[in-house]
XYZ file of C-alpha atoms in Angstrom:
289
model
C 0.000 0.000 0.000
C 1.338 3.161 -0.761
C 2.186 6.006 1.595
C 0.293 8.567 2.095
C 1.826 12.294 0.562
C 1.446 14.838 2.880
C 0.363 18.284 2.072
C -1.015 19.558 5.204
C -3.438 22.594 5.494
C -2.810 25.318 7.119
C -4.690 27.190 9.727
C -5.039 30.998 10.040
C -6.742 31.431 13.409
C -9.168 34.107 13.609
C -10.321 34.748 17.617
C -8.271 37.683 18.004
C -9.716 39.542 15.391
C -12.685 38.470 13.060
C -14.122 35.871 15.300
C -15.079 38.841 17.817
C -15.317 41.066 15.395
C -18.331 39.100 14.046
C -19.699 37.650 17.193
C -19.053 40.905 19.653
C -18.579 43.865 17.817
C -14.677 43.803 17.990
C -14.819 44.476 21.416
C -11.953 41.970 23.194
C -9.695 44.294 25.181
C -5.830 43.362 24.453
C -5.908 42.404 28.583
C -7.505 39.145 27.772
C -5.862 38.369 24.882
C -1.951 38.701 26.307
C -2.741 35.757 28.760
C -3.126 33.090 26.223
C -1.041 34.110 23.719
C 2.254 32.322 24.425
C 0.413 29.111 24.434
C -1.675 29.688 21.075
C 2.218 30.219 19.721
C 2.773 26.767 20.427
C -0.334 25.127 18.375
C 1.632 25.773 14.513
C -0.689 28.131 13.076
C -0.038 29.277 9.248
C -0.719 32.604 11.232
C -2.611 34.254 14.179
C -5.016 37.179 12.485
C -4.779 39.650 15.477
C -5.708 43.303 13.799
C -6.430 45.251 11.047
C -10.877 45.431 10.286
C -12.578 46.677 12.549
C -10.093 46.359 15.493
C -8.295 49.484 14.882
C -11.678 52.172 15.029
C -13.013 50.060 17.883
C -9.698 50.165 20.291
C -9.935 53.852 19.646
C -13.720 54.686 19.874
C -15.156 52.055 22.514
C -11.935 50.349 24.039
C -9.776 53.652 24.247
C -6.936 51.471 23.513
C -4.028 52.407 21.596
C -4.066 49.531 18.878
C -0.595 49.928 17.951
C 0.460 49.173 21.575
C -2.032 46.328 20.941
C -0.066 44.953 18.014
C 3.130 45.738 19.638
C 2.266 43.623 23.101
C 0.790 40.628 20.580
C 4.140 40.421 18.753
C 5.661 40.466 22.028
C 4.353 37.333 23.313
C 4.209 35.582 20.041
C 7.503 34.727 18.740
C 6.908 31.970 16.267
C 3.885 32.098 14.409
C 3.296 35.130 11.953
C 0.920 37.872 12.536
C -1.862 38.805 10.570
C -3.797 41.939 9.705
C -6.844 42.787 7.205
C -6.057 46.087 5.183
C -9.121 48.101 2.976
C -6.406 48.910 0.219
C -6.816 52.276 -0.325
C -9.326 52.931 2.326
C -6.271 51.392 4.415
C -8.260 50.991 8.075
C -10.814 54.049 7.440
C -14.139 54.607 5.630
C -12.707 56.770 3.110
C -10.159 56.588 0.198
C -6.373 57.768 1.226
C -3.669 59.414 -0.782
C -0.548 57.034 -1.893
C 1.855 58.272 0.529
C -0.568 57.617 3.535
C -1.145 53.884 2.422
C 2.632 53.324 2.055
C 3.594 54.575 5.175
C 0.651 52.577 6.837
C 2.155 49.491 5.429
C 5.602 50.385 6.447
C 4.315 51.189 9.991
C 2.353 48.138 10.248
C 4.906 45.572 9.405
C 7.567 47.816 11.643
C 4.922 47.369 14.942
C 4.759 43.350 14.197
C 2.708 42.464 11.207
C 4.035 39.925 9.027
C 0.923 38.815 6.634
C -1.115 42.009 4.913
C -4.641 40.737 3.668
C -5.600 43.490 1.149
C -8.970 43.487 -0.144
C -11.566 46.108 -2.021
C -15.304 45.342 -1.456
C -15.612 46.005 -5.516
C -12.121 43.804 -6.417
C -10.877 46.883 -8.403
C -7.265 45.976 -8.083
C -6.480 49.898 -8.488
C -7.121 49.932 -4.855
C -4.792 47.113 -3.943
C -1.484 47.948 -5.901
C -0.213 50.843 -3.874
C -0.348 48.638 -0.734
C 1.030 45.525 -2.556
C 3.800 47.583 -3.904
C 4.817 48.954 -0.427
C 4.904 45.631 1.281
C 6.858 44.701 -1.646
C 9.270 47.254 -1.351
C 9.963 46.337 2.319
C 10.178 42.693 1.079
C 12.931 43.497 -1.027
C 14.642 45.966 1.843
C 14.134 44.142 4.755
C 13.230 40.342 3.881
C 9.798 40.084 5.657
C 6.438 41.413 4.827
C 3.526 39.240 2.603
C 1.400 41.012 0.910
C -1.976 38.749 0.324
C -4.573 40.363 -2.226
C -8.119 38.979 -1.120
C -11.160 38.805 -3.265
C -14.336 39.601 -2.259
C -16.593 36.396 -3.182
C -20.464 36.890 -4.280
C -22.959 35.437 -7.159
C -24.269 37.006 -9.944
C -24.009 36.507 -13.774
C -20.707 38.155 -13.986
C -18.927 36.435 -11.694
C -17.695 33.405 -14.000
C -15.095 30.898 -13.351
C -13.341 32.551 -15.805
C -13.408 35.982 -14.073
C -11.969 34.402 -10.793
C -9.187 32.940 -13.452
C -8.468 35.763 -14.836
C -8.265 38.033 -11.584
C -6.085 35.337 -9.878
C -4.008 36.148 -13.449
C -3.712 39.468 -12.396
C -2.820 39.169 -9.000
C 0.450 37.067 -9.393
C 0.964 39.657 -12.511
C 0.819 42.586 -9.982
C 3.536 40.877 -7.467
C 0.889 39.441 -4.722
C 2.649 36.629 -2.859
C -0.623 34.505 -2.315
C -5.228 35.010 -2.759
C -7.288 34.751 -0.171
C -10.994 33.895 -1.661
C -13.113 36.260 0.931
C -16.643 35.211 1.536
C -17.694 37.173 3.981
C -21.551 36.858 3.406
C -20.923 32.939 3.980
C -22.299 32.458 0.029
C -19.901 29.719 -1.517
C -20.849 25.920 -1.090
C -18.971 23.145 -0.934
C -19.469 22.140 -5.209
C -19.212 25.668 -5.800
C -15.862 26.201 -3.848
C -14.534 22.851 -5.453
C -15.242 24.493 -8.831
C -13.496 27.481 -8.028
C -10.516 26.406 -6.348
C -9.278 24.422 -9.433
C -10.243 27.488 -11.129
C -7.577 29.468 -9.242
C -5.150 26.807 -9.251
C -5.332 26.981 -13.127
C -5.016 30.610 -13.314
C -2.272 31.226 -10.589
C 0.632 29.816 -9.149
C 0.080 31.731 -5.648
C -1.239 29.515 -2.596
C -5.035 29.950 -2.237
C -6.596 30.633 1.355
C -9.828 30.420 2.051
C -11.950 32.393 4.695
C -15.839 32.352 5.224
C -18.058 32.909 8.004
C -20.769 29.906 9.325
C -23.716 32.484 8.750
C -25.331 30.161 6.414
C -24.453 26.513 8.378
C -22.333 25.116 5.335
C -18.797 26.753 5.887
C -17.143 23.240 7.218
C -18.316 21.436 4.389
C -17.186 24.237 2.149
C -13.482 24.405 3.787
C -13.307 20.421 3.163
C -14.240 20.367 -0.804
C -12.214 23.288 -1.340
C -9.045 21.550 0.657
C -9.357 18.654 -1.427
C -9.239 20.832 -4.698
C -6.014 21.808 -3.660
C -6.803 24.742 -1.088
C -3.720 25.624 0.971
C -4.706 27.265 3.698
C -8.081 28.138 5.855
C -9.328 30.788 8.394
C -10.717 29.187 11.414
C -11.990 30.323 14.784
C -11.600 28.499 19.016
C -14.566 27.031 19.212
C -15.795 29.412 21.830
C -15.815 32.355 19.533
C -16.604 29.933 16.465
C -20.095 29.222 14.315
C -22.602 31.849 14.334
C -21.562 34.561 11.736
C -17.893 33.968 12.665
C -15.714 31.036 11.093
C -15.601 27.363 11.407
C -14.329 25.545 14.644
C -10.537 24.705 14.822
C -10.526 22.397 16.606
C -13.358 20.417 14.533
C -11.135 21.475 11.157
C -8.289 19.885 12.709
C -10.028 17.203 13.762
C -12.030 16.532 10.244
C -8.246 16.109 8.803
C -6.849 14.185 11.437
C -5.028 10.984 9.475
C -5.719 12.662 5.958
C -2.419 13.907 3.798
C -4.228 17.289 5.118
C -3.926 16.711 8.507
C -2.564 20.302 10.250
C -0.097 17.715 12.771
C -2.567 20.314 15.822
C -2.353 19.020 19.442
C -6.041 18.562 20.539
C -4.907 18.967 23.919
C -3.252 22.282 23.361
C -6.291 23.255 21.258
C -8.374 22.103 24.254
C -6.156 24.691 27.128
C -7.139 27.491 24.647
C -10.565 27.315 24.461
C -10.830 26.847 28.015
C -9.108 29.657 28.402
C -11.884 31.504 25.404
C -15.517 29.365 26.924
C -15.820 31.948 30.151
C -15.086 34.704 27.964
C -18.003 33.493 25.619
C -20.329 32.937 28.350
C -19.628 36.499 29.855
C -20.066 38.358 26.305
C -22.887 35.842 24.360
C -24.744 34.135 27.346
């Protein structure tokens, strides 16, 4: 019988920054966090996605937190796995469009204060909005030898939105220096034949690894994340199980667990998983009841 080839997913974990962003309004002080992060370090994430969204306006407006001494204390305590933020291209972390400079330096001051994985998206994937932000990650790339710039596309249905436009766009992503695509469906719209589709898609059109991150909202997001692994899907945004389901992202512990003994399988401690969300489940119960 021959052996199995592994090509293990990887995990992006989400509580520290869309998983309460979804389920509580983005409102986890960094206090609660810093306990539990040197153990979370331990578990082999891909990455930890700890800022960038909403996180940013809501440390200033409701948490009067500084969210760069967030990011600083984060990167602090986690010394292996890479940190990961969620950029609105031009709009940066605002409502609004900002000039060139601004975005560059935002970059630059963002991978300075720990980040190490840029997820750059535009609600209307007009890649005019991404390249000044790809290009300044880039250029710190080349200076420095860290910074990843990751160009996300917004997923949704309608008659234009072909296999062949997903092609093409992944075309011009690796044409305009990205270093990997995340597929973003944040409505929780792609299912599990459709993401299988699309996945091979990419893979035709690009090069790049492919992550994939959706929210539960509709009840078929594990399913989803398992077809589109099998297509060939590198990497997947999950969520503790405390802060998991509902509008957020899948369970990680249950991903983990779906690949366990599969050429997929993440290699995750269950036990290790299991001291984290312990840590998360009185948190849960204090903010959702």
């Amino acid at each position: 019988m021959s052996e199995i080839v592994k090509k293990p997913v990887g995990i992006t974990e989400t509580v520290l920054r869309d998983a309460h962003q979804s389920l509580i309004a983005t409102r986890m002080p960094t206090e609660l966090m810093l306990p539990i992060l040197e153990t979370m370090d331990q578990v082999g994430y891909h990455s930890i996605e700890c800022w960038g969204g909403a996180t940013f306006d809501a440390s200033l407006r409701f948490l009067k937190e500084d969210p760069w001494g967030r990011l600083r204390k984060i990167k602090d305590k986690v010394k292996n796995t890479p940190l990961q933020m969620l950029f609105r291209g031009q709009n940066i972390l605002g409502y609004r469009h900002y000039a060139d400079d601004v975005v560059t330096e935002f970059v630059e001051k963002s991978i300075a204060n720990g980040i190490d994985i840029i997820r750059i998206f535009d609600c209307f994937n007009d890649l005019r909005n991404l390249q000044c932000a790809v290009n300044a990650a880039n250029d710190i790339k080349k200076r420095e030898g860290r910074g990843h710039a990751q160009v996300a596309l917004a997923y949704t249905l309608g008659d234009a939105y072909t296999l062949d436009y997903w092609m093409q766009m992944a075309k011009n992503i690796e044409e305009m220096g990205a270093d990997s695509i995340c597929i973003k469906d944040m409505a929780g719209l792609l299912v599990p034949n459709e993401a299988t589709k699309l996945v091979k898609a990419l893979k035709e059109g690009t090069k790049l690894p492919i992550q994939l991150h959706t929210h539960y909202t509709s009840g078929v997001a594990s399913m989803t994340y398992m077809k589109a692994v099998e297509a060939g899907c590198d990497i997947i945004d999950t969520a503790m199980s405390p802060l998991a389901m509902g509008t957020s992202q899948p369970a990680t512990e249950v991903m983990a667990k779906a690949f366990e003994g599969t050429e997929f399988d993440p290699g995750f401690d269950q036990n290790l998983l299991a001291e984290i969300a312990d840590y998360f489940r009185p948190l849960r119960e204090q903010w959702l009841g």
